[in-house]
Amino acid sequence: MKTEIILVLAAVQLAYGVINRINASEYARLPPLYRLDDFDGCLLAPGDKYCYFDGKILDGDSDLHTLVKEYSANLRTHFDHTLFHWGLCVTQTCRQYYGNSTVEDALDACINATLYESHQLQAKLVRNNIFCTDFGEEDPYDTSDYVVAAVFLTLLMLNIFGTGHDLFFRTNKGFLSRLLLCFSLRRNWKKLVMPSGEGPEPKLKSLKCLNGLKAMTTFLVILGHSPLTGFIAVGNPQYQEEIYHKVFFQVLLNGTLIVQTFFTISGFLLAYNILVTSEKRRVSWRTLPQGIFVRWLRLTPVYAVIIAFISTWLRHLSSGPLWKPVVNTEVLDCRRDWWLHLLYIDNYVDLSQCMPQSWYISGDMQLSIIGMAIFCLCQGPRSRKIAITIAFVIGLITPAAHTFFQNLHAVLIVSPEMAIHFFVEDLTFNNLYKRGHTNLVCYAMGLALGMLMYDLYGQEDTKDKKNHRLLFWAAFPVGLGLVMLGMIFYIDDYEPCNQSCIAAAALEEQANLLLNENGIQNLMMEQSAVFRGILEWQGWTAISRVSYCAYLIHICVIRCSLADYTSLQHISFYYIVVGPCARSVRITTTILLANPAVKQQCLHCCVAAWRTLNYCSVVCVTFMLSAPCWLLVESPVAQLIKLCLDRGNRTKPDINIKAAPPKWKDQEISNSVETVVVKTSL
Ligand SMILES: *[C@@H]1O[C@H](CO)[C@@H](O)[C@H](O)[C@H]1NC(C)=O
Ligand SMILES: *[C@@H]1O[C@H](CO)[C@@H](O)[C@H](O)[C@H]1NC(C)=O
Ligand SMILES: *[C@@H]1O[C@H](CO)[C@@H](O)[C@H](O)[C@H]1NC(C)=O
Ligand SMILES: CC(=O)N[C@H]1CO[C@H](CO)[C@@H](O)[C@@H]1O
């Protein structure tokens, strides 16, 4: 069996190998896709100007033009080589054209002449995509900068006072002192490293393993996104294009399916938590707005802080040839669209560079509202099951309809051109991947699973469970197979017809769902001690607590590391995988040798190491930043909200809960929804 799989894979690789690939000497004839003039060496005197822009190769009849055209026809695995991205020092490289004319005209003439001279190709500037930096240019600080700075300072002061109060006074009498204690770093740190699953509710304890799952998936998402740093300003784009033909990389590319796991887990947690809560409190339609509001309140503050930072102070952090195209575009879009984000509807608005990863948070919010509505409005298990089934069927039909009528790809294709712009222009991403309703099917499955697990809780080992165990172990080869199935979409020149696309999409989705389902179910039932052991490891707890912050921050980290490049990067396996260790050894030895001749080399090494670290350390940097984010903002605000909600009821909740009015008490709702939110926020 194994050998067969290997043979099939080898055959597929071979098939990849022969179709539409050109040899290195042909490749070298293509005009450079990226070019960056020295930035600091350009802006030396008043009047100096540096521009980063896109240029388009014009139609011609030369042999080379045909080659460029043909090679760029396959946009699934190739860059569009008719579109080049250059950063030129206008006042040096294009001096002779930049006398009387505008920058645009000068660049237009300049790139045409440059390309004509080197490649006998004609080109023109793409006029709406040009980012220029002048000598001594500074982004002025405006009111919003000052307002945000004031808010940040207030937060910081609160943290300082809170910590001081905690260290020196140690009282928690009175509202003010309890308020300050919410901000105590010492307490929040303890909360961060506190073991999980210590709550009074045994049924929630069995959710402990999901912490590990959440931490791991966050890791995977960030790791999966970090190759995005390898698509901009690459000196050797061919390496990036070749990577698509490597089986290992295919696993990464098709990892986009992982997200469906999140939705399933999220739905599962919502259903399970509501069911556990409803043992004590009646869940009615009146709890719905309350639940939505508390969820919004819990997710929004830290989100708002990060968006405020991105819209204001981020643009002042650095400068460079790529800073404006990569970072400032996000800043501008965030200034325009921040309110869409805070209302969680940004995944229905396209073409915004503002936090492109936030679609998941919005989608999850929308689906949670649907989930809460199902559980709050339908009272009996029967009506809930019917509602979930309806949601499931709707969720099943809509993606297929979108794929069919809008002529989309069945899976999200991670093509180089789309990766450059973080997918915001990708039709499949916009219409199928990021919307709330197109992810409904996974969520509905999650809800159903939550109900099922709640019913099964505490039951004896049955024959049914044994069958599940078999399925569980079958899941891994099947899952890998699914990922490999995604490879067909990357075969050059292969255009799967629409129907088979839909079939494949539906099949992948369904199979993936089943795998998730049965994985979670088995984990919950303590079937696989090894996996539970791994996932319940305490180390995951802290990571999973900061995972919401990490998810919010990570694309910004990627952007900043990208925008910090000042010269073209050369991608290699070494660069991606072994780079950091090997390079640091090399640097150390170079420094030890400390000989003038190698000094230049050392400098080169340092730059290279810094860039490599950029690539590999997205994960580290993200988590390093998200810990303070959690400590200083997320956790204090969560406690503050709880404090305010509790304030209406100072007395301890009664033990005899059945006598309570038919409504969740504030305390209860904040606790239960907090659990839901904390656990489902990623
Ligand atoms: C590369 O391909 C071109 C056209 O297919 C061919 O003419 C050339 O000889 C090849 N070069 C090498 C080194 O194989
Ligand atoms: C700029 O315009 C002046 C007169 O209008 C002309 O003499 C000069 O050659 C022009 N310079 C360039 C670079 O076109
Ligand atoms: C580009 O340059 C060539 C050679 O100088 C010239 O013949 C051609 O008209 C130019 N094309 C454009 C669009 O300016
Ligand atoms: C002021 C107030 O709302 N008090 C309520 C606090 O909660 C207990 C039960 O949990 C109620 O009995 C009180 O009336």
mmCIF file of N, CA, C and O and ligand atoms in Angstrom, residues 648-649 651-654 665, ligand 4:
data_model
loop_
_atom_site.group_PDB
_atom_site.id
_atom_site.type_symbol
_atom_site.label_atom_id
_atom_site.label_comp_id
_atom_site.label_asym_id
_atom_site.label_seq_id
_atom_site.Cartn_x
_atom_site.Cartn_y
_atom_site.Cartn_z
ATOM 1 N N GLY A 648 -23.907 44.935 39.366
ATOM 2 C CA GLY A 648 -25.328 44.988 39.672
ATOM 3 C C GLY A 648 -25.715 43.993 40.751
ATOM 4 O O GLY A 648 -26.715 44.152 41.432
ATOM 5 N N ASN A 649 -24.928 42.963 40.918
ATOM 6 C CA ASN A 649 -25.275 41.936 41.887
ATOM 7 C C ASN A 649 -24.061 41.618 42.748
ATOM 8 O O ASN A 649 -23.219 40.816 42.392
ATOM 9 N N THR A 651 -24.079 40.275 45.800
ATOM 10 C CA THR A 651 -24.157 39.041 46.595
ATOM 11 C C THR A 651 -23.654 37.867 45.774
ATOM 12 O O THR A 651 -23.732 37.859 44.554
ATOM 13 N N LYS A 652 -23.142 36.900 46.497
ATOM 14 C CA LYS A 652 -22.640 35.715 45.804
ATOM 15 C C LYS A 652 -23.809 34.977 45.165
ATOM 16 O O LYS A 652 -24.903 34.964 45.713
ATOM 17 N N PRO A 653 -23.600 34.352 44.032
ATOM 18 C CA PRO A 653 -24.677 33.605 43.411
ATOM 19 C C PRO A 653 -25.183 32.502 44.352
ATOM 20 O O PRO A 653 -24.388 31.841 45.019
ATOM 21 N N ASP A 654 -26.471 32.384 44.367
ATOM 22 C CA ASP A 654 -27.085 31.405 45.254
ATOM 23 C C ASP A 654 -26.726 29.992 44.818
ATOM 24 O O ASP A 654 -26.560 29.717 43.645
ATOM 25 N N LYS A 665 -28.201 34.838 34.854
ATOM 26 C CA LYS A 665 -27.720 35.973 35.658
ATOM 27 C C LYS A 665 -26.490 36.548 34.967
ATOM 28 O O LYS A 665 -25.825 35.866 34.193
HETATM 29 C C1 LIG B 4 -29.281 43.279 43.460
HETATM 30 C C2 LIG B 4 -29.533 41.941 42.881
HETATM 31 O O1 LIG B 4 -29.826 41.806 41.673
HETATM 32 N N1 LIG B 4 -29.423 40.914 43.691
HETATM 33 C C3 LIG B 4 -29.600 39.551 43.254
HETATM 34 C C4 LIG B 4 -28.245 38.852 43.181
HETATM 35 O O2 LIG B 4 -28.399 37.479 42.823
HETATM 36 C C5 LIG B 4 -29.172 36.732 43.751
HETATM 37 C C6 LIG B 4 -29.189 35.289 43.247
HETATM 38 O O3 LIG B 4 -28.066 34.962 42.543
HETATM 39 C C7 LIG B 4 -30.559 37.304 43.836
HETATM 40 O O4 LIG B 4 -31.302 36.592 44.765
HETATM 41 C C8 LIG B 4 -30.484 38.762 44.209
HETATM 42 O O5 LIG B 4 -31.765 39.338 44.201
#
